[in-house]
Amino acid sequence: MTRTLFGMMFALSLFFVTGCGSSTETTLIEVDPAASEAEDAAYEEQMDSEEEEEGDE
């Protein structure tokens, strides 16, 4: 019984390592700098407006 459990744990650990570690290729995502600057500005405006709303309470 104990050997069976150890065998199952070993098989599952091998499956986990090989299944999760099979994709080692790095994916690069190119971002348009102008778009990211606009998103940053929009995010800052949103954070500022949320801070003002919290201050009203």
Rosetta silent file (secondary structure, phi, psi, omega in degrees, C-alpha in Angstrom):
SEQUENCE: MTRTLFGMMFALSLFFVTGCGSSTETTLIEVDPAASEAEDAAYEEQMDSEEEEEGDE
SCORE:     score description
SCORE:     0.000 S_00000001
   1 L     0.000  -45.937 -178.771    0.000    0.000    0.000 S_00000001
   2 H   -65.003  -40.944  179.239    2.761    2.428    0.952 S_00000001
   3 H   -64.027  -35.989  178.709    4.735    1.641   -2.211 S_00000001
   4 H   -64.651  -44.694  179.057    1.615    2.258   -4.287 S_00000001
   5 H   -63.754  -43.027  178.074    1.076    5.668   -2.697 S_00000001
   6 H   -63.801  -39.076  177.488    4.721    6.619   -3.174 S_00000001
   7 H   -63.114  -41.563  178.644    4.538    5.477   -6.784 S_00000001
   8 H   -66.271  -42.420  178.995    1.434    7.573   -7.391 S_00000001
   9 H   -63.261  -40.399  179.250    3.019   10.631   -5.750 S_00000001
  10 H   -64.513  -43.799 -179.631    6.167   10.155   -7.860 S_00000001
  11 H   -64.243  -42.294  178.895    4.138    9.816  -11.066 S_00000001
  12 H   -66.328  -38.423  179.108    2.077   12.907  -10.268 S_00000001
  13 H   -66.698  -38.868  175.898    5.177   14.947   -9.434 S_00000001
  14 H   -63.865  -42.354  178.774    6.769   13.931  -12.751 S_00000001
  15 H   -61.654  -43.011 -179.370    3.591   14.824  -14.588 S_00000001
  16 H   -63.224  -45.587 -177.702    3.463   18.209  -12.838 S_00000001
  17 H   -66.269  -45.076 -177.904    7.105   19.035  -13.612 S_00000001
  18 H   -74.381  -33.579 -179.365    6.935   17.957  -17.241 S_00000001
  19 H   -72.675  -41.624 -176.886    3.475   19.434  -17.806 S_00000001
  20 H   -85.259  -24.997 -175.371    4.159   22.812  -16.248 S_00000001
  21 L   -97.277    6.438 -174.800    7.758   23.158  -17.340 S_00000001
  22 L   -74.362  -25.117 -178.181    7.340   22.312  -21.006 S_00000001
  23 L   -99.596   92.860 -179.468    6.861   25.924  -22.128 S_00000001
  24 L  -106.994    0.615 -178.749   10.207   27.617  -21.530 S_00000001
  25 L   -76.760  131.624 -179.322   10.139   29.902  -24.565 S_00000001
  26 L   -81.185  133.818  178.698    9.954   33.580  -23.675 S_00000001
  27 L  -104.065  124.912  178.268    7.183   35.558  -25.329 S_00000001
  28 L  -101.362  134.377  178.969    7.899   39.199  -26.109 S_00000001
  29 L  -115.815  120.504  179.170    5.023   41.637  -26.438 S_00000001
  30 L   -87.097  134.737 -177.736    5.716   44.865  -28.264 S_00000001
  31 L  -120.801  136.456  176.206    3.902   47.932  -26.955 S_00000001
  32 L   -71.057  120.540 -176.759    3.379   51.213  -28.757 S_00000001
  33 H   -58.235  -36.972 -179.219    5.088   53.844  -26.523 S_00000001
  34 H   -66.076  -38.813 -179.760    2.474   56.500  -27.309 S_00000001
  35 H   -66.901  -39.709 -178.779   -0.348   54.159  -26.298 S_00000001
  36 H   -68.746  -34.383  177.138    1.332   53.268  -23.006 S_00000001
  37 H   -66.310  -39.803  178.460    1.853   56.947  -22.168 S_00000001
  38 H   -66.408  -39.654  177.738   -1.833   57.647  -22.797 S_00000001
  39 H   -65.083  -39.928  178.206   -2.798   54.665  -20.642 S_00000001
  40 H   -61.934  -42.561  179.926   -0.490   55.895  -17.867 S_00000001
  41 H   -65.283  -42.142  178.863   -2.095   59.338  -17.975 S_00000001
  42 H   -64.028  -39.060  178.835   -5.600   57.832  -17.905 S_00000001
  43 H   -64.689  -43.970  178.694   -4.613   55.625  -14.954 S_00000001
  44 H   -61.383  -41.898  178.146   -3.223   58.601  -13.040 S_00000001
  45 H   -62.675  -41.190  179.729   -6.431   60.562  -13.656 S_00000001
  46 H   -64.496  -42.801  179.965   -8.518   57.627  -12.443 S_00000001
  47 H   -64.851  -40.189  178.841   -6.436   57.264   -9.271 S_00000001
  48 H   -63.517  -41.827 -178.720   -6.689   60.997   -8.573 S_00000001
  49 H   -68.877  -34.049  177.642  -10.465   60.956   -8.978 S_00000001
  50 H   -69.215  -36.386  177.619  -10.767   57.929   -6.658 S_00000001
  51 H   -65.610  -38.526  178.623   -8.664   59.678   -4.016 S_00000001
  52 H   -66.628  -38.275  178.948  -10.934   62.727   -4.226 S_00000001
  53 H   -65.847  -38.294  179.194  -14.032   60.515   -3.836 S_00000001
  54 H   -68.776  -32.678  179.068  -12.552   58.846   -0.749 S_00000001
  55 H   -69.978  -24.556  179.939  -11.790   62.256    0.739 S_00000001
  56 H   -73.649  -22.629 -174.810  -15.469   63.300    0.398 S_00000001
  57 L   -77.281    0.000    0.000  -16.670   60.512    2.677 S_00000001
